[in-house]
């Protein structure tokens, strides 16, 4: 008994560290073609985690001979009439993948817990040396993945992709892929227990099976070093390669073709200067088809080239000051039943609404959005703020929580490092000033900078009243010393007094850095009309926007803002009957897709800003 306990304890420890350590060498494989595993998956709702723990609460996947009767990942069927098997995926209901479970079945709207997915697929077989991976775009929040009754791995974090190697466990013919998804909120999680958004559970992004040669293209980076010299540099990582292997890069539209060699770690660095390069910008979102080939493996993707940096209180895009005409967006589509965005068409509609507002910038709050979003932003010419869910109050002193946050940040940066649209990595939202928090976020900032030196860092901070001067707002946060852009959320006129207060306050943001207002706004129920003094009406929200914009315009070093937010979104915190009904109503567009009055205030202001920007570019200051 003693021995058994020790083994279980040891294996628990191994299993835990495996989930927390990021598998550095497992590639993302988004660009590789694969067999889609999207569509109908059979599902079992398992609030007591019967399929995962036995009646002594021992984890079944740590038992070398788990019971066929209740171990769901075995996907068992009775072998004869007398065998007791207390579950059956075949006769269980289905859910669509990708998709959250909450909006697919009314009884799952508020469900937080465990739910098992099973997908059967046929596999034709492998030729010698090939490797197969199963890639998940995202699963919220924890995924335990099994193939043919054996564990492939565990992943934690609801908004970033992960890939497991399936080569050894795949069978020719029928295969069973089982995923236990658990979206239980946890104090030590990232995000933690409280958020102001819906905790959509499920396999929310695409799943595919990718077959690659023994040595394959695992990752690559392309970045423009300077808008003046047009030097492009970067690297390609070949998984499985040693020194001296040839990699071909080409950008046909630029007439570029070059061969580079890998080093001992399989990495091939390059640096070249194309003639006639057109830079990417919101006005001209030029993308070039970049192709990489090694052995029998090829990947192709559209990439834009631009630079971004700060100079004093300005953000320079391709060397010129830019004003960010932004809007915040949650990854939620309001129409047709709502829920997490699960198609490129829905992602595109969100961005088109932002374009209709005359935006050149979107803040993708408060976690990494799906891959389509940032790729479409590249195509449509929208600059992007990309964030990780280090939101409000995280368990700052917990080493595992830190590791989890770092994994999510790293995966987000690695997934999107070639997106011209992304100019800012955001580390956090509205975190409380304090020593442990600052230590946590400084470490996270170091990690971000070690992975990417070509973008700006920021975080949505908070403002405070200046001691002894109630009407002067200041930003005093050691985090502001760490980031490149001093961003903060402010709600004067909503959480902080009435809109008329905007005319009374002034701002002191004393950092020689660009200042960005990452949120402002107030709730309005679309169709509810009244005087501008009446909360929840469209007129109140409209007046709030009219008063806020001139107040912010006076802030020294202002480089833009992203009001909260494009669309009303579901939040269990928002319970006011007849007004909120489970939705945060700060959207400029309602959950039915109707524009509120404030939409037009911002649209007009951004139109003027865009025209002023064009004029400034025609007559740059000498
Ligand atoms: C905030 C948060 C955002 C909330 C918003 C609100 O400051 O960053 O997630 O939804 O306020 O509506 O209160």
Coordinates of C-alpha atoms and ligand atoms in Angstrom, one line a residue:
X1 CA 0.0 0.0 0.0
X2 CA 2.8 2.3 0.9
X3 CA 4.6 1.6 -2.3
X4 CA 1.4 2.2 -4.4
X5 CA 0.8 5.5 -2.6
X6 CA 4.4 6.7 -3.4
X7 CA 4.1 5.8 -7.0
X8 CA 0.8 7.6 -7.3
X9 CA 2.3 10.6 -5.6
X10 CA 5.3 10.6 -7.8
X11 CA 3.3 10.2 -11.0
X12 CA 1.0 13.0 -9.9
X13 CA 4.1 15.2 -9.6
X14 CA 5.3 14.2 -13.0
X15 CA 1.9 14.8 -14.5
X16 CA 1.7 18.2 -12.8
X17 CA 5.1 19.4 -13.9
X18 CA 4.4 18.2 -17.5
X19 CA 1.3 20.4 -17.6
X20 CA 3.2 23.4 -16.3
X21 CA 6.3 23.1 -18.4
X22 CA 5.7 24.3 -21.9
X23 CA 6.8 21.8 -24.5
X24 CA 9.2 24.2 -26.2
X25 CA 9.8 21.9 -29.2
X26 CA 6.2 21.2 -30.1
X27 CA 5.4 23.4 -33.1
X28 CA 2.1 25.1 -33.8
X29 CA 1.6 23.8 -37.4
X30 CA -1.2 26.3 -38.1
X31 CA 0.0 26.8 -41.7
X32 CA 0.3 23.1 -42.5
X33 CA -2.6 21.5 -44.3
X34 CA -4.3 18.8 -42.3
X35 CA -7.4 16.7 -41.9
X36 CA -10.1 18.7 -40.2
X37 CA -11.6 17.2 -37.1
X38 CA -14.2 19.9 -36.9
X39 CA -17.9 19.0 -36.9
X40 CA -20.0 16.9 -34.7
X41 CA -18.3 15.4 -31.6
X42 CA -20.2 13.1 -29.2
X43 CA -20.3 14.5 -25.7
X44 CA -20.8 13.5 -22.1
X45 CA -21.5 16.1 -19.4
X46 CA -19.6 15.0 -16.3
X47 CA -20.0 17.4 -13.4
X48 CA -18.6 14.9 -10.8
X49 CA -15.7 13.9 -13.0
X50 CA -16.7 10.3 -12.9
X51 CA -14.8 9.5 -16.0
X52 CA -11.6 11.0 -14.7
X53 CA -11.4 10.0 -11.0
X54 CA -12.4 6.7 -9.4
X55 CA -14.5 6.6 -6.2
X56 CA -11.3 7.1 -4.1
X57 CA -10.6 10.2 -6.1
X58 CA -7.6 8.6 -7.8
X59 CA -6.9 9.9 -11.3
X60 CA -7.9 7.1 -13.6
X61 CA -5.3 8.0 -16.2
X62 CA -2.5 7.3 -13.7
X63 CA -3.8 3.8 -13.2
X64 CA -2.2 1.2 -15.5
X65 CA -5.4 -0.8 -15.7
X66 CA -8.4 1.6 -15.3
X67 CA -11.9 0.2 -15.1
X68 CA -13.6 -0.1 -18.5
X69 CA -16.9 0.5 -16.7
X70 CA -16.4 4.3 -16.0
X71 CA -13.2 5.4 -17.6
X72 CA -14.5 7.6 -20.3
X73 CA -11.3 8.1 -22.3
X74 CA -11.3 4.3 -23.0
X75 CA -14.4 5.0 -25.2
X76 CA -15.4 1.4 -24.2
X77 CA -18.4 -0.7 -25.4
X78 CA -19.6 -3.8 -23.6
X79 CA -18.0 -6.9 -25.2
X80 CA -21.0 -9.0 -24.2
X81 CA -24.4 -8.7 -22.7
X82 CA -23.2 -9.1 -19.1
X83 CA -20.4 -6.4 -19.2
X84 CA -21.1 -3.3 -17.1
X85 CA -20.1 -0.2 -19.0
X86 CA -21.8 2.9 -17.6
X87 CA -21.3 5.3 -20.4
X88 CA -21.7 5.3 -24.2
X89 CA -20.4 8.0 -26.5
X90 CA -22.2 6.6 -29.5
X91 CA -25.6 7.2 -28.1
X92 CA -24.7 10.4 -26.3
X93 CA -25.7 13.8 -27.8
X94 CA -23.4 15.8 -30.0
X95 CA -21.9 19.3 -29.9
X96 CA -20.3 21.2 -32.8
X97 CA -16.6 21.9 -32.8
X98 CA -15.4 24.6 -33.0
X99 CA -17.9 26.1 -30.6
X100 CA -18.7 26.8 -27.0
X101 CA -21.1 24.5 -25.3
X102 CA -23.0 27.2 -23.5
X103 CA -24.8 28.5 -26.6
X104 CA -25.4 25.1 -28.1
X105 CA -27.7 23.6 -25.5
X106 CA -29.9 25.8 -23.2
X107 CA -29.1 23.6 -20.1
X108 CA -25.4 24.3 -20.6
X109 CA -25.7 28.1 -20.7
X110 CA -24.3 28.5 -17.1
X111 CA -22.4 25.2 -17.0
X112 CA -18.9 25.3 -15.5
X113 CA -17.3 22.0 -15.1
X114 CA -16.2 18.9 -17.0
X115 CA -17.5 17.7 -20.3
X116 CA -16.0 15.0 -22.5
X117 CA -15.8 15.2 -26.3
X118 CA -15.2 12.2 -28.5
X119 CA -14.5 12.2 -32.2
X120 CA -13.9 9.0 -34.3
X121 CA -11.9 9.3 -37.5
X122 CA -10.3 7.0 -40.0
X123 CA -6.6 7.1 -40.7
X124 CA -5.1 5.8 -43.9
X125 CA -1.7 5.0 -42.4
X126 CA 1.8 6.5 -42.4
X127 CA 4.8 6.2 -44.7
X128 CA 8.2 5.7 -43.1
X129 CA 9.5 8.7 -41.2
X130 CA 6.3 10.7 -41.2
X131 CA 5.0 12.2 -38.0
X132 CA 1.4 13.1 -37.1
X133 CA 0.3 15.9 -34.8
X134 CA -3.1 16.8 -33.5
X135 CA -3.6 20.6 -33.2
X136 CA -6.2 22.4 -31.2
X137 CA -6.7 26.1 -31.9
X138 CA -8.0 26.6 -28.3
X139 CA -9.9 24.7 -25.6
X140 CA -11.3 26.6 -22.6
X141 CA -9.8 26.0 -20.0
X142 CA -8.1 22.7 -19.3
X143 CA -7.9 19.9 -21.8
X144 CA -6.9 16.3 -21.1
X145 CA -6.4 14.6 -24.5
X146 CA -6.5 10.9 -25.2
X147 CA -6.0 8.9 -28.4
X148 CA -7.2 5.3 -28.5
X149 CA -7.4 5.1 -24.8
X150 CA -3.9 6.5 -24.0
X151 CA -3.0 10.0 -22.9
X152 CA -1.5 12.5 -25.3
X153 CA -1.2 15.3 -22.8
X154 CA -2.8 18.1 -20.8
X155 CA -3.0 21.7 -21.7
X156 CA -4.0 24.6 -19.5
X157 CA -5.2 28.0 -20.8
X158 CA -8.3 28.8 -22.8
X159 CA -7.1 31.0 -25.6
X160 CA -3.9 29.7 -27.1
X161 CA -3.2 26.8 -29.5
X162 CA -1.5 23.5 -28.6
X163 CA -0.3 20.5 -30.4
X164 CA 0.4 16.9 -29.3
X165 CA 2.3 14.3 -31.3
X166 CA 0.0 11.4 -32.2
X167 CA 2.4 9.3 -34.3
X168 CA 2.9 6.5 -31.8
X169 CA -0.7 6.1 -30.8
X170 CA -2.4 6.4 -34.2
X171 CA -3.9 3.3 -35.7
X172 CA -4.5 2.5 -39.4
X173 CA -8.3 2.5 -39.7
X174 CA -10.6 3.7 -36.9
X175 CA -9.3 5.9 -34.2
X176 CA -11.0 7.5 -31.1
X177 CA -9.9 10.9 -30.0
X178 CA -11.3 11.9 -26.5
X179 CA -10.9 15.3 -24.8
X180 CA -12.0 16.1 -21.3
X181 CA -12.6 19.8 -21.2
X182 CA -12.9 21.5 -17.8
X183 CA -13.8 25.2 -17.6
X184 CA -14.0 25.4 -13.8
X185 CA -12.7 28.8 -12.6
X186 CA -9.8 28.6 -10.2
X187 CA -8.3 31.1 -7.8
X188 CA -4.8 30.2 -9.1
X189 CA -5.9 30.3 -12.7
X190 CA -5.2 32.8 -15.5
X191 CA -7.8 34.4 -15.6
X192 CA -8.7 33.8 -12.0
X193 CA -12.2 33.6 -10.3
X194 CA -13.6 36.9 -11.3
X195 CA -13.9 38.4 -14.7
X196 CA -16.5 40.5 -16.4
X197 CA -17.1 38.1 -19.3
X198 CA -18.8 34.8 -19.9
X199 CA -16.7 31.7 -19.2
X200 CA -17.5 29.9 -22.4
X201 CA -16.4 26.3 -22.1
X202 CA -15.5 23.8 -24.8
X203 CA -13.3 23.1 -27.8
X204 CA -13.8 26.6 -29.1
X205 CA -11.4 26.7 -32.0
X206 CA -10.6 24.3 -34.9
X207 CA -9.0 20.9 -34.5
X208 CA -6.9 19.2 -37.2
X209 CA -4.6 16.3 -37.7
X210 CA -1.4 17.2 -39.5
X211 CA 1.0 14.8 -41.1
X212 CA 4.5 16.1 -41.7
X213 CA 7.8 14.7 -43.0
X214 CA 10.5 13.6 -40.5
X215 CA 12.1 17.0 -40.8
X216 CA 9.6 19.8 -41.1
X217 CA 9.2 23.6 -41.0
X218 CA 8.3 24.3 -37.3
X219 CA 8.4 28.1 -37.1
X220 CA 9.7 31.2 -38.8
X221 CA 10.1 34.9 -38.2
X222 CA 10.2 37.8 -40.7
X223 CA 10.7 41.3 -39.6
X224 CA 11.5 44.6 -41.2
X225 CA 14.6 46.1 -39.5
X226 CA 14.2 49.6 -40.8
X227 CA 11.7 51.5 -42.8
X228 CA 14.6 53.4 -44.5
X229 CA 16.8 50.6 -45.5
X230 CA 14.1 47.9 -46.1
X231 CA 16.3 45.2 -44.6
X232 CA 14.2 42.1 -43.7
X233 CA 15.7 39.7 -41.3
X234 CA 14.6 36.6 -39.4
X235 CA 14.9 32.8 -39.2
X236 CA 13.3 29.5 -40.1
X237 CA 13.3 26.6 -37.6
X238 CA 13.4 23.1 -39.1
X239 CA 12.3 20.5 -36.6
X240 CA 14.6 17.5 -36.8
X241 CA 17.3 19.1 -38.9
X242 CA 21.0 19.4 -38.0
X243 CA 23.7 21.7 -39.4
X244 CA 24.0 22.6 -43.1
X245 CA 20.5 21.8 -44.4
X246 CA 19.2 24.0 -47.2
X247 CA 16.0 26.1 -46.8
X248 CA 14.5 28.0 -49.6
X249 CA 12.7 31.3 -49.1
X250 CA 10.9 33.1 -51.8
X251 CA 8.7 36.2 -52.2
X252 CA 7.7 35.9 -55.8
X253 CA 6.1 39.3 -56.0
X254 CA 9.4 40.9 -55.0
X255 CA 11.4 38.6 -57.2
X256 CA 13.2 37.3 -54.1
X257 CA 14.5 33.8 -53.9
X258 CA 17.3 32.8 -51.5
X259 CA 18.8 29.6 -50.0
X260 CA 19.9 29.6 -46.4
X261 CA 21.6 26.9 -44.3
X262 CA 20.5 25.6 -40.9
X263 CA 22.9 25.7 -37.9
X264 CA 23.3 22.7 -35.5
X265 CA 20.0 23.5 -33.9
X266 CA 18.1 23.4 -37.2
X267 CA 17.7 27.2 -37.3
X268 CA 18.4 29.1 -40.6
X269 CA 18.9 32.8 -40.1
X270 CA 18.6 35.3 -43.0
X271 CA 18.9 38.9 -43.8
X272 CA 18.1 40.5 -47.2
X273 CA 17.1 43.7 -48.8
X274 CA 14.4 43.5 -51.5
X275 CA 14.1 46.2 -54.1
X276 CA 10.7 47.9 -54.4
X277 CA 9.2 46.9 -51.0
X278 CA 5.8 48.4 -50.2
X279 CA 5.4 48.9 -46.5
X280 CA 2.3 47.7 -44.7
X281 CA 0.1 50.3 -43.0
X282 CA -3.6 50.7 -42.2
X283 CA -4.0 52.8 -45.3
X284 CA -2.1 50.4 -47.6
X285 CA -2.3 46.9 -45.9
X286 CA 0.1 45.4 -48.4
X287 CA 0.8 41.7 -47.8
X288 CA 3.3 39.5 -49.7
X289 CA 3.0 35.8 -50.2
X290 CA 6.1 34.4 -48.5
X291 CA 7.0 30.8 -49.2
X292 CA 9.4 28.5 -47.3
X293 CA 10.5 25.1 -48.5
X294 CA 12.7 22.4 -47.0
X295 CA 12.8 18.9 -48.3
X296 CA 9.3 17.9 -49.1
X297 CA 7.7 20.4 -46.7
X298 CA 6.4 23.9 -47.8
X299 CA 4.5 26.6 -46.0
X300 CA 3.1 29.8 -47.5
X301 CA 1.7 32.8 -45.8
X302 CA 0.9 36.4 -46.5
X303 CA 3.2 38.7 -44.5
X304 CA 3.3 42.5 -44.2
X305 CA 6.4 44.5 -43.5
X306 CA 6.4 47.6 -41.3
X307 CA 8.2 49.1 -38.3
X308 CA 6.8 50.4 -35.0
X309 CA 8.7 52.2 -32.2
X310 CA 8.2 55.0 -29.8
X311 CA 10.0 58.4 -29.8
X312 CA 9.3 60.4 -26.7
X313 CA 5.6 60.6 -26.4
X314 CA 4.8 59.4 -30.0
X315 CA 4.3 56.0 -31.6
X316 CA 5.9 55.9 -35.0
X317 CA 4.6 53.5 -37.6
X318 CA 7.0 53.3 -40.5
X319 CA 8.8 56.3 -39.0
X320 CA 5.7 58.5 -38.9
X321 CA 3.5 59.5 -35.9
X322 CA 0.3 57.6 -35.7
X323 CA -2.9 58.3 -33.8
X324 CA -4.7 55.1 -32.8
X325 CA -8.4 55.4 -33.5
X326 CA -9.3 52.3 -31.6
X327 CA -12.2 50.2 -30.1
X328 CA -12.1 47.3 -27.7
X329 CA -13.6 44.0 -28.8
X330 CA -14.4 40.8 -27.0
X331 CA -14.2 37.5 -29.0
X332 CA -18.0 37.1 -28.9
X333 CA -20.5 37.3 -31.8
X334 CA -23.8 38.7 -30.6
X335 CA -26.2 37.5 -33.4
X336 CA -27.6 34.1 -34.2
X337 CA -27.5 32.8 -30.7
X338 CA -24.3 34.5 -29.7
X339 CA -21.3 32.9 -28.1
X340 CA -17.6 32.7 -28.9
X341 CA -16.5 33.6 -32.4
X342 CA -16.1 30.2 -34.1
X343 CA -15.8 31.1 -37.8
X344 CA -13.7 33.5 -39.9
X345 CA -16.9 35.2 -41.2
X346 CA -17.9 36.2 -37.7
X347 CA -14.4 37.5 -36.9
X348 CA -14.6 39.5 -40.1
X349 CA -17.9 41.0 -39.3
X350 CA -16.5 42.3 -36.0
X351 CA -13.6 43.9 -37.7
X352 CA -15.9 45.4 -40.4
X353 CA -17.9 47.0 -37.7
X354 CA -14.7 48.5 -36.4
X355 CA -13.8 49.7 -39.9
X356 CA -17.3 51.3 -40.1
X357 CA -16.5 53.3 -37.0
X358 CA -13.4 54.6 -38.9
X359 CA -11.0 52.7 -36.6
X360 CA -7.4 52.0 -37.6
X361 CA -6.8 50.0 -34.3
X362 CA -8.5 47.3 -32.3
X363 CA -7.8 46.3 -28.7
X364 CA -8.5 42.5 -28.6
X365 CA -9.6 42.2 -25.0
X366 CA -8.8 40.5 -22.7
X367 CA -7.2 37.3 -24.1
X368 CA -5.8 36.1 -27.4
X369 CA -8.5 36.0 -30.0
X370 CA -8.7 33.3 -32.7
X371 CA -6.2 33.1 -35.6
X372 CA -8.6 34.5 -38.2
X373 CA -8.9 37.7 -36.3
X374 CA -5.3 38.8 -36.5
X375 CA -4.9 37.5 -40.0
X376 CA -8.0 39.5 -41.1
X377 CA -6.6 42.5 -39.3
X378 CA -3.5 42.2 -41.5
X379 CA -5.7 42.1 -44.6
X380 CA -8.1 44.9 -43.6
X381 CA -5.4 47.3 -42.3
X382 CA -6.3 47.4 -38.6
X383 CA -3.5 47.8 -36.0
X384 CA -3.9 45.4 -33.0
X385 CA -3.4 45.3 -29.3
X386 CA -3.1 41.7 -28.3
X387 CA -3.6 40.7 -24.6
X388 CA -3.3 37.8 -22.2
X389 CA -5.9 37.2 -19.5
X390 CA -3.8 38.5 -16.6
X391 CA -6.9 40.3 -15.4
X392 CA -7.8 42.1 -12.2
X393 CA -6.4 40.1 -9.3
X394 CA -4.2 37.1 -10.1
X395 CA -2.5 34.9 -7.5
X396 CA 0.7 37.0 -7.8
X397 CA 2.9 35.0 -5.5
X398 CA 2.0 31.5 -6.9
X399 CA 4.9 30.2 -9.1
X400 CA 2.5 27.9 -11.0
X401 CA 0.2 30.8 -11.8
X402 CA 3.2 32.8 -13.1
X403 CA 4.3 29.9 -15.2
X404 CA 0.8 29.5 -16.6
X405 CA 0.6 33.3 -17.5
X406 CA 4.1 33.1 -19.1
X407 CA 3.0 30.0 -21.2
X408 CA 0.0 31.9 -22.5
X409 CA 2.0 35.0 -23.3
X410 CA 4.7 33.0 -25.0
X411 CA 2.2 30.9 -27.0
X412 CA 0.4 34.1 -28.1
X413 CA 3.6 35.8 -29.2
X414 CA 4.8 32.7 -31.0
X415 CA 1.5 32.2 -32.8
X416 CA 1.2 35.8 -34.1
X417 CA 4.8 37.0 -34.3
X418 CA 4.5 37.5 -38.1
X419 CA 1.3 39.6 -38.0
X420 CA 2.1 43.1 -39.2
X421 CA -1.2 44.3 -37.6
X422 CA 0.0 43.6 -34.1
X423 CA 1.9 46.5 -32.7
X424 CA 1.3 46.0 -28.9
X425 CA 1.6 43.0 -26.6
X426 CA -0.4 43.7 -23.5
X427 CA 0.7 42.1 -20.3
X428 CA -2.4 42.7 -18.1
X429 CA -5.6 44.6 -17.4
X430 CA -6.4 46.7 -14.3
X431 CA -4.0 45.0 -11.9
X432 CA -3.6 46.4 -8.4
X433 CA -0.4 48.3 -7.7
X434 CA 1.8 46.3 -5.3
X435 CA 5.2 44.7 -5.0
X436 CA 4.2 41.1 -5.8
X437 CA 2.2 42.2 -8.8
X438 CA 5.0 44.3 -10.2
X439 CA 7.5 41.5 -9.8
X440 CA 5.1 39.1 -11.6
X441 CA 4.6 41.6 -14.5
X442 CA 8.2 42.6 -14.8
X443 CA 9.1 39.0 -15.3
X444 CA 6.4 38.7 -17.9
X445 CA 7.7 41.8 -19.6
X446 CA 11.2 40.3 -19.8
X447 CA 9.8 37.1 -21.3
X448 CA 7.9 39.1 -23.9
X449 CA 11.0 41.1 -24.8
X450 CA 13.1 38.0 -25.1
X451 CA 10.6 36.5 -27.6
X452 CA 10.0 39.7 -29.6
X453 CA 12.0 42.9 -29.9
X454 CA 10.0 44.3 -32.8
X455 CA 6.8 45.4 -31.0
X456 CA 5.8 47.6 -28.1
X457 CA 4.7 46.4 -24.6
X458 CA 1.9 47.8 -22.7
X459 CA -0.8 47.0 -20.1
X460 CA -4.1 48.6 -19.2
X461 CA -3.4 50.3 -15.9
X462 CA -5.5 52.4 -13.6
X463 CA -5.6 56.1 -12.8
X464 CA -5.9 57.6 -9.3
X465 CA -6.9 60.9 -7.9
X466 CA -3.8 63.0 -7.0
X467 CA -3.6 63.1 -3.2
X468 CA -5.0 66.4 -2.0
X469 CA -6.3 67.4 -5.4
X470 CA -9.5 65.5 -6.1
X471 CA -9.9 66.8 -9.6
X472 CA -6.5 65.9 -10.9
X473 CA -6.0 62.4 -12.1
X474 CA -2.6 60.8 -12.2
X475 CA -1.1 57.5 -13.3
X476 CA 1.4 56.4 -10.7
X477 CA 2.3 52.8 -11.3
X478 CA 5.8 51.2 -11.4
X479 CA 4.5 49.2 -14.3
X480 CA 4.5 52.4 -16.3
X481 CA 8.4 52.4 -16.1
X482 CA 8.5 48.9 -17.6
X483 CA 6.2 49.2 -20.6
X484 CA 6.6 51.3 -23.7
X485 CA 3.1 52.8 -23.9
X486 CA 1.4 54.2 -20.7
X487 CA -2.1 52.9 -21.1
X488 CA -4.9 53.2 -18.6
X489 CA -8.6 52.6 -18.3
X490 CA -10.8 55.4 -17.0
X491 CA -14.5 55.7 -16.4
X492 CA -15.1 59.4 -15.5
X493 CA -18.9 59.9 -16.1
X494 CA -19.8 56.3 -15.4
X495 CA -18.1 54.6 -12.3
X496 CA -16.7 58.0 -11.5
X497 CA -19.3 60.7 -11.2
X498 CA -21.6 61.9 -14.0
X499 CA -20.5 62.9 -17.5
X500 CA -20.3 66.6 -16.6
X501 CA -17.3 65.7 -14.4
X502 CA -15.3 65.4 -17.6
X503 CA -15.2 69.2 -17.8
X504 CA -13.8 69.4 -14.3
X505 CA -10.9 67.0 -14.2
X506 CA -7.4 67.4 -15.5
X507 CA -4.7 64.8 -16.1
X508 CA -1.1 64.5 -15.1
X509 CA 0.7 61.6 -16.8
X510 CA 4.3 62.4 -16.1
X511 CA 6.2 59.8 -18.1
X512 CA 8.1 60.6 -21.3
X513 CA 6.1 57.9 -23.1
X514 CA 3.1 57.8 -25.3
X515 CA -0.2 57.8 -23.4
X516 CA -3.1 55.6 -24.5
X517 CA -6.6 55.4 -23.0
X518 CA -7.4 51.7 -23.2
X519 CA -11.0 52.0 -22.0
X520 CA -13.8 54.5 -21.3
X521 CA -17.5 54.2 -21.7
X522 CA -20.9 53.5 -20.1
X523 CA -23.9 51.2 -20.5
X524 CA -26.9 52.0 -22.7
X525 CA -29.8 49.7 -23.5
X526 CA -30.2 50.1 -27.2
X527 CA -33.7 51.5 -27.9
X528 CA -34.0 52.9 -24.4
X529 CA -34.4 56.7 -24.8
X530 CA -34.7 59.6 -22.3
X531 CA -32.8 62.6 -21.2
X532 CA -29.0 62.6 -21.2
X533 CA -29.1 62.6 -17.4
X534 CA -30.9 59.2 -17.3
X535 CA -28.6 56.3 -16.9
X536 CA -28.9 53.3 -19.3
X537 CA -30.4 55.5 -22.1
X538 CA -28.7 55.9 -25.4
X539 CA -28.7 59.6 -24.7
X540 CA -26.6 59.2 -21.5
X541 CA -24.0 57.1 -23.3
X542 CA -24.0 59.6 -26.3
X543 CA -23.4 62.5 -23.9
X544 CA -20.7 60.6 -22.1
X545 CA -18.8 60.1 -25.3
X546 CA -19.4 63.8 -26.3
X547 CA -17.9 64.9 -23.0
X548 CA -15.1 62.3 -22.7
X549 CA -13.5 62.8 -26.0
X550 CA -12.5 66.5 -25.5
X551 CA -11.3 65.8 -22.0
X552 CA -9.0 63.1 -23.3
X553 CA -7.8 65.2 -26.2
X554 CA -6.2 67.5 -23.7
X555 CA -3.9 64.8 -22.2
X556 CA -0.3 65.5 -23.0
X557 CA 1.2 62.7 -25.1
X558 CA -2.2 61.2 -26.1
X559 CA -1.7 58.7 -29.0
X560 CA -5.2 57.4 -29.1
X561 CA -7.9 55.5 -27.3
X562 CA -10.0 52.3 -27.5
X563 CA -13.4 52.9 -25.8
X564 CA -15.1 50.0 -24.1
X565 CA -16.5 48.6 -26.5
X566 CA -17.7 47.6 -29.9
X567 CA -20.6 45.3 -28.9
X568 CA -22.7 44.4 -25.9
X569 CA -21.4 41.1 -24.5
X570 CA -22.6 38.4 -22.1
X571 CA -21.4 38.7 -18.5
X572 CA -22.9 36.9 -15.4
X573 CA -22.0 40.0 -13.3
X574 CA -24.6 42.1 -15.1
X575 CA -28.0 41.2 -13.6
X576 CA -30.1 44.3 -13.8
X577 CA -33.5 43.1 -15.2
X578 CA -34.9 44.8 -18.3
X579 CA -31.6 46.6 -18.8
X580 CA -28.6 44.2 -18.6
X581 CA -30.3 40.8 -18.5
X582 CA -26.9 39.1 -18.3
X583 CA -25.2 41.5 -20.7
X584 CA -22.6 44.2 -20.2
X585 CA -24.3 47.0 -22.2
X586 CA -21.3 49.3 -22.9
X587 CA -21.3 48.3 -26.5
X588 CA -21.7 50.9 -29.2
X589 CA -23.7 48.2 -31.0
X590 CA -26.3 46.1 -29.3
X591 CA -26.4 42.3 -29.0
X592 CA -28.9 42.4 -31.9
X593 CA -26.5 44.3 -34.1
X594 CA -28.1 47.8 -33.9
X595 CA -25.9 50.8 -33.6
X596 CA -26.5 53.1 -30.6
X597 CA -26.3 56.9 -30.7
X598 CA -22.8 57.0 -29.3
X599 CA -21.6 55.0 -32.2
X600 CA -22.1 57.9 -34.5
X601 CA -20.3 60.3 -32.1
X602 CA -17.2 58.2 -32.2
X603 CA -17.5 57.6 -35.9
X604 CA -17.6 61.3 -36.7
X605 CA -14.7 62.1 -34.4
X606 CA -12.6 59.3 -35.9
X607 CA -13.5 60.6 -39.4
X608 CA -12.1 64.0 -38.5
X609 CA -9.0 62.4 -36.9
X610 CA -8.4 60.3 -40.1
X611 CA -8.7 63.4 -42.3
X612 CA -6.3 65.4 -40.0
X613 CA -3.9 62.4 -40.2
X614 CA -4.0 62.5 -44.0
X615 CA -3.3 66.2 -44.1
X616 CA -0.4 65.8 -41.6
X617 CA 1.1 63.1 -43.8
X618 CA 0.8 65.4 -46.9
X619 CA 2.5 68.3 -45.0
X620 CA 4.9 66.7 -42.6
X621 CA 6.6 69.0 -40.1
X622 CA 10.2 69.6 -41.1
Ligands
LIG1 C1 -13.2 47.4 -17.0 C2 -12.7 46.1 -17.5 C3 -13.6 45.5 -18.5 C4 -15.0 45.6 -17.9 C5 -15.4 47.1 -17.9 C6 -16.8 47.4 -17.3 O1 -12.4 48.3 -16.6 O2 -11.4 46.2 -18.0 O3 -13.3 44.1 -18.6 O4 -16.0 44.9 -18.7 O5 -14.5 47.7 -17.1 O6 -17.7 47.4 -18.1 O7 -16.9 47.6 -16.2

